[in-house]
Each structure stands twice: as C-alpha cells, then as structure tokens.
Amino acid sequence: MIREEFKSKNGIIGKSKEINDLVDIIMQVAQSDISVLIYGESGVGKEVFAKGIHSFSNRANKPMISVNCGAIPEGIIESELFGHKKGSFTGAVESRKGYFEIADHSTLFLDEIGELPLTTQVKLLRAIETNEFMKLGAETVSKVDVRIIAATNKDLQKEVDSRRFREDLYFRLKAVSLTIPPLRKRKYDIEELAK
C-alpha cells in the first residue's frame, strides 16, 4: 500500500512533510506489536492515527478498543480495565469483562493515559509486561494478547519528573513516540482540510 492510499483509507488529511513523515513511520511500525505513544494537543487527531496503525496491523480483523482514561472515575477504572467477578464489590451483581479481555488479539487504545491514577499505573504496567492481569475478586490470572497504543496531550516526561506518572510505565509505552503537530504549525494542510 502506498502512502496516499493509506491516508485516504484512514481519513488522514494533509500533504505536509510532517503528516507524510508520520504516515511513513506508522506504515513501518504497524505490522509489529510494539507499543506506540502518540502526543498531541486535543483535537489533532490522535485517535485517527491510532486507528490507522491498527488498520494496517496484523490485528485489523478485530475492532480496536478505545478507552478514554480521563473519563473513567478513579474508583472504577481498575474494574473497567481488568473486569470483575460477581460479588467482588458492592454493586457487582454480575461478572464483567474489562477492556483488556475485550481487546484480546486486538489493539487497546488508551487515550489520555496521563490521567491514570498512580495505583492503576502499577497494575497497567504489569499487564503490559506480562500480558496477564487479575480481575477484581478473581483467584486466577487471565492471559491476553493485546497491543497497546496510548495517547496524551500532556508532556509525560514532565509528569514523570513531578512523580505523577511512573517512569517504568512511561518507558514501556514510548517504544515508538509520534507527535502530531497542531494545524497552526502545518498551515500547508489547511486548504485540503477545508475541502
């Protein structure tokens, strides 16, 4: 597949060098299972690029699972990510799969990863490193095969320096880092977007 065909198929609009360079990198890394960390301001299209990576990967036959980490309350984020067994906490009237289990053999897109609480970051790191997790209330470990793509509008290195984000998780996520520049820094793309 050539670059323009890839852009057209995935809704990536832009002819600037910045966009073309990003697409070239995506087309190179998509076939591997390496973690990708996407940086960019709100609205630059981080999820569009994540979907492009997934669509060009060996996991494209299953849907990519998207999670906005900043939109899930701290009290239930572990249950949302890893699932729970019936009766594991008040209100758990039935067992439920978490996003990791739902994304088995697919891609898990963790948007706004910088919003994750530190306690959840520890469990996320373990799940990424071992491809294993434990549901809340479970006595056995579940095994999955999940590719992680994460996105943030925060400078995670500054978050690490401020001890708000785990350094080991940061290094695990940023095997490949992509930065999507805002439109004001690639004015060459405005005309094509307007069309």
Coordinates of N, CA and C in Angstrom, one line a residue:
M1 N 0.9 -1.2 0.0 CA 0.0 0.0 0.0 C 0.9 1.2 0.0
I2 N 0.5 2.2 -0.8 CA 1.3 3.4 -0.9 C 0.7 4.4 0.1
R3 N 1.5 5.5 0.4 CA 1.2 6.4 1.5 C -0.2 7.1 1.2
E4 N -0.4 7.6 0.0 CA -1.7 8.3 -0.3 C -2.9 7.4 -0.1
E5 N -2.7 6.1 -0.5 CA -3.8 5.2 -0.4 C -4.1 4.9 1.1
F6 N -3.0 4.8 1.9 CA -3.1 4.6 3.4 C -3.9 5.8 4.0
K7 N -3.5 7.0 3.6 CA -4.1 8.3 4.2 C -5.6 8.3 3.8
S8 N -5.9 8.0 2.6 CA -7.3 8.0 2.1 C -8.1 7.0 2.8
K9 N -7.6 5.8 3.0 CA -8.3 4.7 3.7 C -8.6 5.0 5.1
N10 N -7.7 5.8 5.8 CA -7.8 6.0 7.2 C -8.3 7.4 7.6
G11 N -8.6 8.2 6.6 CA -9.2 9.6 6.9 C -8.1 10.5 7.4
I12 N -6.9 10.3 7.0 CA -5.8 11.2 7.4 C -5.6 12.2 6.3
I13 N -5.9 13.5 6.6 CA -5.9 14.6 5.6 C -4.7 15.5 5.9
G14 N -3.9 15.7 4.8 CA -2.7 16.5 4.9 C -1.7 16.1 4.0
K15 N -1.0 17.0 3.3 CA 0.1 16.8 2.4 C 1.4 17.3 2.9
S16 N 1.4 17.9 4.1 CA 2.6 18.5 4.7 C 3.7 17.4 5.0
K17 N 4.9 17.9 5.0 CA 6.0 16.9 5.3 C 5.8 16.2 6.7
E18 N 5.2 17.0 7.6 CA 5.0 16.4 9.0 C 4.0 15.3 8.9
I19 N 2.9 15.4 8.2 CA 1.9 14.4 8.1 C 2.5 13.2 7.3
N20 N 3.1 13.5 6.2 CA 3.7 12.4 5.4 C 4.8 11.6 6.2
D21 N 5.6 12.3 7.0 CA 6.6 11.6 7.8 C 5.9 10.7 8.8
L22 N 4.9 11.2 9.5 CA 4.1 10.4 10.5 C 3.5 9.2 9.8
V23 N 2.9 9.3 8.6 CA 2.3 8.2 8.0 C 3.4 7.2 7.6
D24 N 4.6 7.6 7.1 CA 5.6 6.7 6.8 C 6.1 5.9 8.0
I25 N 6.2 6.5 9.2 CA 6.5 5.8 10.4 C 5.5 4.8 10.8
I26 N 4.2 5.3 10.7 CA 3.1 4.4 11.1 C 3.1 3.1 10.2
M27 N 3.3 3.3 8.9 CA 3.3 2.2 8.0 C 4.5 1.2 8.3
Q28 N 5.5 1.7 8.9 CA 6.7 0.8 9.2 C 6.4 0.1 10.5
V29 N 5.8 0.7 11.5 CA 5.7 0.1 12.8 C 4.3 -0.7 13.0
A30 N 3.4 -0.4 12.1 CA 2.0 -1.0 12.3 C 2.1 -2.5 12.3
Q31 N 2.9 -3.2 11.5 CA 3.0 -4.6 11.4 C 3.5 -5.3 12.7
S32 N 4.3 -4.6 13.5 CA 4.9 -5.1 14.7 C 3.9 -5.0 15.8
D33 N 4.2 -5.5 17.0 CA 3.3 -5.4 18.1 C 3.9 -4.4 19.1
I34 N 4.8 -3.6 18.7 CA 5.5 -2.6 19.6 C 4.5 -1.6 20.1
S35 N 4.6 -1.1 21.3 CA 3.8 -0.1 21.9 C 4.1 1.2 21.2
V36 N 3.0 2.0 21.0 CA 3.1 3.4 20.4 C 2.5 4.4 21.3
L37 N 3.2 5.5 21.5 CA 2.7 6.6 22.3 C 2.6 7.8 21.4
I38 N 1.3 8.3 21.3 CA 1.0 9.4 20.5 C 0.8 10.7 21.3
Y39 N 1.6 11.7 21.0 CA 1.5 13.0 21.6 C 0.7 14.0 20.7
G40 N 0.0 14.9 21.3 CA -0.7 15.9 20.5 C -1.7 16.7 21.3
E41 N -1.9 17.9 21.0 CA -3.0 18.7 21.6 C -4.3 18.1 21.4
S42 N -5.3 18.5 22.2 CA -6.7 18.0 21.9 C -7.1 18.4 20.6
G43 N -7.7 17.5 19.8 CA -8.3 17.8 18.5 C -7.4 17.6 17.3
V44 N -6.1 17.1 17.5 CA -5.2 17.0 16.4 C -5.4 15.7 15.6
G45 N -6.2 14.8 16.2 CA -6.5 13.5 15.5 C -5.7 12.3 16.0
K46 N -5.4 12.3 17.3 CA -4.6 11.2 17.9 C -5.3 9.8 17.6
E47 N -6.6 9.8 17.8 CA -7.3 8.5 17.6 C -7.4 8.1 16.2
V48 N -7.4 9.1 15.3 CA -7.4 8.8 13.8 C -6.1 8.1 13.5
F49 N -5.0 8.6 14.0 CA -3.7 7.9 13.7 C -3.6 6.5 14.4
A50 N -4.2 6.4 15.6 CA -4.2 5.1 16.3 C -5.0 4.1 15.5
K51 N -6.1 4.5 14.9 CA -6.9 3.6 14.1 C -6.2 3.3 12.8
G52 N -5.4 4.2 12.3 CA -4.6 3.9 11.1 C -3.5 2.8 11.4
I53 N -2.9 2.9 12.6 CA -1.9 1.9 13.0 C -2.6 0.6 13.1
H54 N -3.8 0.5 13.8 CA -4.5 -0.7 13.9 C -5.0 -1.3 12.6
S55 N -5.5 -0.5 11.7 CA -6.0 -0.9 10.4 C -4.9 -1.5 9.5
F56 N -3.7 -1.2 9.8 CA -2.6 -1.6 8.9 C -1.8 -2.8 9.6
S57 N -2.3 -3.2 10.8 CA -1.6 -4.2 11.6 C -2.1 -5.6 11.3
N58 N -1.5 -6.6 11.9 CA -1.9 -8.0 11.8 C -3.2 -8.2 12.7
R59 N -3.6 -7.2 13.4 CA -4.8 -7.4 14.3 C -6.0 -6.7 13.7
A60 N -5.9 -6.2 12.5 CA -7.0 -5.4 11.9 C -8.3 -6.2 11.7
N61 N -8.3 -7.5 11.8 CA -9.5 -8.3 11.6 C -10.4 -8.2 12.8
K62 N -9.9 -7.6 14.0 CA -10.8 -7.4 15.1 C -10.8 -5.9 15.4
P63 N -11.9 -5.4 16.0 CA -12.0 -4.0 16.2 C -11.1 -3.5 17.3
M64 N -10.5 -2.3 17.1 CA -9.7 -1.6 18.1 C -10.6 -1.2 19.2
I65 N -10.2 -1.4 20.5 CA -10.9 -1.0 21.6 C -10.4 0.3 22.2
S66 N -11.2 1.4 22.2 CA -10.7 2.7 22.7 C -11.3 3.0 24.1
V67 N -10.4 3.5 24.9 CA -10.7 3.8 26.3 C -10.2 5.2 26.6
N68 N -11.1 6.1 27.1 CA -10.7 7.5 27.5 C -10.4 7.4 29.0
C69 N -9.1 7.3 29.3 CA -8.7 7.1 30.7 C -9.1 8.3 31.6
G70 N -9.3 9.5 31.0 CA -9.6 10.6 31.8 C -11.1 10.7 32.1
A71 N -11.9 9.9 31.4 CA -13.4 10.0 31.6 C -13.9 8.9 32.6
I72 N -13.0 8.0 33.1 CA -13.5 7.0 34.0 C -13.1 7.4 35.4
P73 N -14.1 7.4 36.3 CA -13.8 7.8 37.7 C -12.7 6.8 38.3
E74 N -11.9 7.4 39.2 CA -10.8 6.6 39.8 C -11.3 5.4 40.5
G75 N -12.4 5.4 41.1 CA -12.9 4.3 41.9 C -13.3 3.1 41.1
I76 N -13.5 3.3 39.8 CA -13.9 2.1 38.9 C -13.0 1.8 37.8
I77 N -11.9 2.5 37.7 CA -11.1 2.4 36.5 C -10.4 1.0 36.4
E78 N -10.1 0.4 37.6 CA -9.5 -1.0 37.5 C -10.5 -2.0 37.1
S79 N -11.8 -1.8 37.5 CA -12.8 -2.7 37.1 C -13.0 -2.6 35.6
E80 N -13.0 -1.3 35.1 CA -13.2 -1.1 33.6 C -12.1 -1.7 32.8
L81 N -10.8 -1.6 33.3 CA -9.7 -2.1 32.5 C -9.6 -3.6 32.6
F82 N -9.8 -4.1 33.8 CA -9.4 -5.6 34.0 C -10.7 -6.4 34.3
G83 N -11.8 -5.8 34.5 CA -13.0 -6.6 34.7 C -13.2 -7.0 36.2
H84 N -14.3 -7.6 36.5 CA -14.5 -8.1 37.9 C -15.4 -9.3 37.9
K85 N -15.3 -10.0 39.1 CA -16.2 -11.1 39.3 C -17.4 -10.7 40.1
K86 N -18.5 -11.4 39.9 CA -19.8 -11.1 40.6 C -19.5 -11.1 42.1
G87 N -20.0 -10.1 42.8 CA -19.9 -10.0 44.2 C -18.5 -9.5 44.7
S88 N -17.6 -9.1 43.8 CA -16.3 -8.6 44.2 C -16.4 -7.2 45.0
F89 N -17.4 -6.5 44.8 CA -17.6 -5.2 45.5 C -19.1 -4.9 45.5
T90 N -19.5 -4.0 46.3 CA -20.9 -3.6 46.3 C -21.4 -3.1 45.0
G91 N -22.4 -3.7 44.5 CA -23.0 -3.3 43.2 C -22.5 -4.2 42.0
A92 N -21.6 -5.1 42.3 CA -21.1 -6.1 41.3 C -22.1 -7.3 41.2
V93 N -23.2 -7.1 40.6 CA -24.3 -8.1 40.6 C -24.0 -9.1 39.5
E94 N -23.0 -8.9 38.7 CA -22.7 -9.9 37.7 C -21.2 -9.8 37.3
S95 N -20.6 -10.8 36.8 CA -19.2 -10.7 36.3 C -19.2 -9.9 35.1
R96 N -18.0 -9.2 34.9 CA -17.9 -8.3 33.7 C -16.5 -8.4 33.2
K97 N -16.4 -8.5 31.8 CA -15.1 -8.4 31.2 C -14.6 -7.0 31.2
G98 N -13.3 -6.8 31.3 CA -12.7 -5.5 31.2 C -12.2 -5.2 29.8
Y99 N -11.7 -4.1 29.6 CA -11.2 -3.7 28.3 C -10.0 -4.6 27.8
F100 N -9.2 -5.0 28.7 CA -8.0 -5.9 28.3 C -8.6 -7.2 27.7
E101 N -9.5 -7.8 28.4 CA -10.1 -9.0 27.9 C -10.9 -8.8 26.6
I102 N -11.6 -7.7 26.5 CA -12.4 -7.4 25.3 C -11.4 -7.2 24.1
A103 N -10.2 -6.7 24.4 CA -9.3 -6.4 23.3 C -8.3 -7.5 23.0
D104 N -8.5 -8.7 23.6 CA -7.7 -9.8 23.3 C -7.5 -10.1 21.8
H105 N -6.3 -10.2 21.4 CA -5.9 -10.4 20.0 C -6.2 -9.2 19.1
S106 N -6.3 -8.0 19.8 CA -6.6 -6.8 19.1 C -5.7 -5.7 19.6
T107 N -6.1 -4.5 19.4 CA -5.4 -3.3 19.9 C -6.2 -2.6 20.9
L108 N -5.6 -2.2 22.0 CA -6.2 -1.4 23.1 C -5.6 0.0 23.0
F109 N -6.5 1.0 22.7 CA -6.1 2.4 22.6 C -6.5 3.1 23.9
L110 N -5.4 3.5 24.6 CA -5.6 4.2 25.9 C -5.4 5.7 25.7
D111 N -6.5 6.4 25.5 CA -6.5 7.8 25.3 C -6.3 8.5 26.6
E112 N -5.7 9.7 26.7 CA -5.4 10.5 27.9 C -4.8 9.6 29.0
I113 N -3.8 8.9 28.6 CA -3.1 8.0 29.5 C -2.5 8.7 30.7
G114 N -2.2 10.0 30.5 CA -1.6 10.8 31.6 C -2.6 11.1 32.8
E115 N -3.8 10.7 32.6 CA -4.8 10.9 33.6 C -5.0 9.7 34.6
L116 N -4.3 8.6 34.3 CA -4.5 7.4 35.1 C -3.9 7.6 36.5
P117 N -4.6 7.2 37.5 CA -4.1 7.3 38.9 C -2.8 6.4 39.0
L118 N -1.9 6.8 39.9 CA -0.7 6.0 40.1 C -0.9 4.6 40.5
T119 N -1.9 4.3 41.3 CA -2.2 2.9 41.7 C -2.6 2.1 40.5
T120 N -3.3 2.6 39.6 CA -3.7 1.9 38.4 C -2.6 1.7 37.5
Q121 N -1.7 2.7 37.4 CA -0.5 2.6 36.6 C 0.4 1.4 36.9
V122 N 0.5 1.1 38.2 CA 1.2 -0.1 38.6 C 0.6 -1.4 37.9
K123 N -0.7 -1.5 38.0 CA -1.3 -2.7 37.5 C -1.3 -2.7 36.0
L124 N -1.4 -1.6 35.4 CA -1.3 -1.5 33.9 C 0.0 -1.9 33.4
L125 N 1.1 -1.4 34.1 CA 2.4 -1.8 33.7 C 2.6 -3.3 33.8
R126 N 2.1 -3.9 34.8 CA 2.2 -5.4 35.0 C 1.5 -6.1 33.8
A127 N 0.3 -5.6 33.5 CA -0.5 -6.2 32.5 C 0.2 -6.1 31.1
I128 N 0.9 -5.0 30.9 CA 1.6 -4.8 29.6 C 2.8 -5.7 29.5
E129 N 3.6 -5.7 30.6 CA 4.8 -6.5 30.7 C 4.6 -8.0 30.5
T130 N 3.5 -8.5 31.2 CA 3.3 -10.0 31.3 C 2.2 -10.5 30.4
N131 N 1.4 -9.6 29.9 CA 0.2 -10.0 29.2 C -0.8 -10.8 30.1
E132 N -0.7 -10.5 31.4 CA -1.6 -11.1 32.4 C -2.2 -10.1 33.3
F133 N -3.3 -10.4 33.8 CA -4.0 -9.5 34.8 C -4.9 -10.3 35.6
M134 N -5.4 -9.7 36.7 CA -6.3 -10.4 37.6 C -7.6 -9.6 37.7
K135 N -8.7 -10.1 37.4 CA -10.0 -9.4 37.6 C -10.2 -9.1 39.1
L136 N -10.9 -8.1 39.4 CA -11.2 -7.8 40.8 C -12.1 -9.0 41.3
G137 N -11.7 -9.5 42.4 CA -12.4 -10.6 43.0 C -12.0 -12.0 42.5
A138 N -11.1 -12.0 41.5 CA -10.8 -13.3 40.9 C -9.6 -14.0 41.7
E139 N -9.5 -15.3 41.6 CA -8.4 -16.0 42.3 C -7.4 -16.5 41.2
T140 N -7.7 -16.4 40.0 CA -6.8 -16.9 38.9 C -6.5 -15.7 38.0
V141 N -5.3 -15.9 37.3 CA -4.8 -14.9 36.4 C -5.4 -15.1 35.0
S142 N -5.7 -14.1 34.3 CA -6.2 -14.2 32.9 C -5.0 -13.8 32.0
K143 N -4.9 -14.4 30.9 CA -3.8 -14.2 29.9 C -4.4 -13.6 28.7
V144 N -3.8 -12.5 28.1 CA -4.3 -11.9 26.9 C -3.1 -11.6 26.0
D145 N -3.5 -11.3 24.7 CA -2.5 -10.9 23.7 C -3.1 -9.5 23.2
V146 N -2.5 -8.4 23.7 CA -3.1 -7.1 23.4 C -1.9 -6.2 23.0
R147 N -2.1 -5.4 21.9 CA -1.2 -4.4 21.6 C -1.7 -3.1 22.1
I148 N -0.8 -2.3 22.7 CA -1.1 -1.0 23.4 C -0.7 0.1 22.5
I149 N -1.7 1.0 22.3 CA -1.4 2.3 21.7 C -1.9 3.3 22.7
A150 N -1.1 4.3 23.2 CA -1.6 5.2 24.2 C -1.4 6.6 23.6
A151 N -2.2 7.6 24.1 CA -2.2 8.9 23.6 C -2.3 9.9 24.8
T152 N -1.7 11.1 24.6 CA -1.8 12.1 25.7 C -1.6 13.5 25.1
N153 N -2.1 14.5 25.8 CA -1.8 15.8 25.4 C -0.9 16.4 26.5
K154 N -0.5 15.6 27.4 CA 0.5 16.1 28.5 C 1.9 15.7 28.1
D155 N 2.9 16.4 28.6 CA 4.3 16.1 28.5 C 4.6 15.0 29.6
L156 N 4.6 13.7 29.2 CA 4.8 12.7 30.2 C 6.1 12.7 30.9
Q157 N 7.1 13.2 30.2 CA 8.4 13.3 30.9 C 8.3 14.3 32.0
K158 N 7.6 15.4 31.9 CA 7.4 16.3 33.0 C 6.6 15.7 34.1
E159 N 5.6 14.9 33.7 CA 4.7 14.1 34.7 C 5.6 13.1 35.4
V160 N 6.5 12.5 34.8 CA 7.5 11.6 35.5 C 8.3 12.3 36.4
D161 N 8.9 13.5 36.0 CA 9.7 14.3 36.8 C 9.0 14.8 38.1
S162 N 7.7 15.0 37.9 CA 6.8 15.5 39.0 C 6.3 14.4 39.9
R163 N 6.6 13.1 39.5 CA 6.2 11.9 40.2 C 4.7 11.7 40.1
R164 N 4.1 12.2 39.0 CA 2.7 12.0 38.8 C 2.4 10.8 37.8
F165 N 3.5 10.4 37.2 CA 3.5 9.3 36.2 C 4.7 8.4 36.4
R166 N 4.5 7.1 36.4 CA 5.5 6.1 36.6 C 6.5 6.1 35.5
E167 N 7.8 6.2 35.8 CA 8.9 6.2 34.8 C 8.9 4.9 34.1
D168 N 8.7 3.8 34.8 CA 8.8 2.5 34.1 C 7.7 2.3 33.1
L169 N 6.5 2.7 33.5 CA 5.4 2.7 32.6 C 5.6 3.6 31.3
Y170 N 6.1 4.7 31.6 CA 6.4 5.7 30.5 C 7.4 5.1 29.5
F171 N 8.4 4.4 30.0 CA 9.4 3.8 29.1 C 8.8 2.6 28.3
R172 N 7.9 1.9 29.0 CA 7.3 0.8 28.4 C 6.3 1.2 27.2
L173 N 5.7 2.4 27.4 CA 4.7 2.9 26.4 C 5.4 3.5 25.2
K174 N 6.5 4.2 25.5 CA 7.1 5.0 24.4 C 8.1 4.3 23.5
A175 N 7.9 3.0 23.3 CA 8.8 2.3 22.4 C 8.9 3.0 21.1
V176 N 7.8 3.5 20.6 CA 7.7 4.4 19.4 C 6.9 5.6 19.8
S177 N 7.4 6.8 19.7 CA 6.7 8.0 20.0 C 6.4 8.8 18.7
L178 N 5.1 9.2 18.6 CA 4.7 10.1 17.5 C 4.2 11.4 18.0
T179 N 4.5 12.5 17.4 CA 4.0 13.8 17.8 C 3.2 14.4 16.7
I180 N 1.9 14.6 16.9 CA 1.1 15.2 15.8 C 1.1 16.7 16.0
P181 N 1.6 17.4 15.1 CA 1.6 18.9 15.3 C 0.2 19.5 15.0
P182 N -0.1 20.5 15.8 CA -1.4 21.2 15.5 C -1.4 21.9 14.2
L183 N -2.6 22.1 13.7 CA -2.8 22.7 12.3 C -2.0 24.0 12.2
R184 N -1.9 24.8 13.2 CA -1.2 26.1 13.1 C 0.2 26.0 12.8
K185 N 0.8 24.8 13.0 CA 2.2 24.5 12.7 C 2.4 23.8 11.3
R186 N 1.2 23.5 10.7 CA 1.3 22.9 9.3 C 0.2 23.5 8.5
K187 N 0.3 24.8 8.3 CA -0.7 25.6 7.6 C -0.9 25.1 6.1
Y188 N 0.1 24.4 5.6 CA 0.0 23.9 4.3 C -1.2 22.9 4.1
D189 N -1.6 22.3 5.3 CA -2.7 21.4 5.2 C -4.1 22.0 5.3
I190 N -4.2 23.3 5.6 CA -5.5 23.9 5.8 C -6.4 23.8 4.6
E191 N -5.9 24.1 3.5 CA -6.7 24.1 2.2 C -7.3 22.7 2.0
E192 N -6.5 21.7 2.1 CA -7.0 20.3 1.9 C -8.1 19.9 3.0
L193 N -7.9 20.3 4.2 CA -8.9 20.1 5.3 C -10.2 20.8 5.0
A194 N -10.0 22.0 4.5 CA -11.2 22.8 4.2 C -12.1 22.2 3.1
K195 N -11.4 21.5 2.1 CA -12.1 20.9 1.0 C -12.8 19.6 1.5

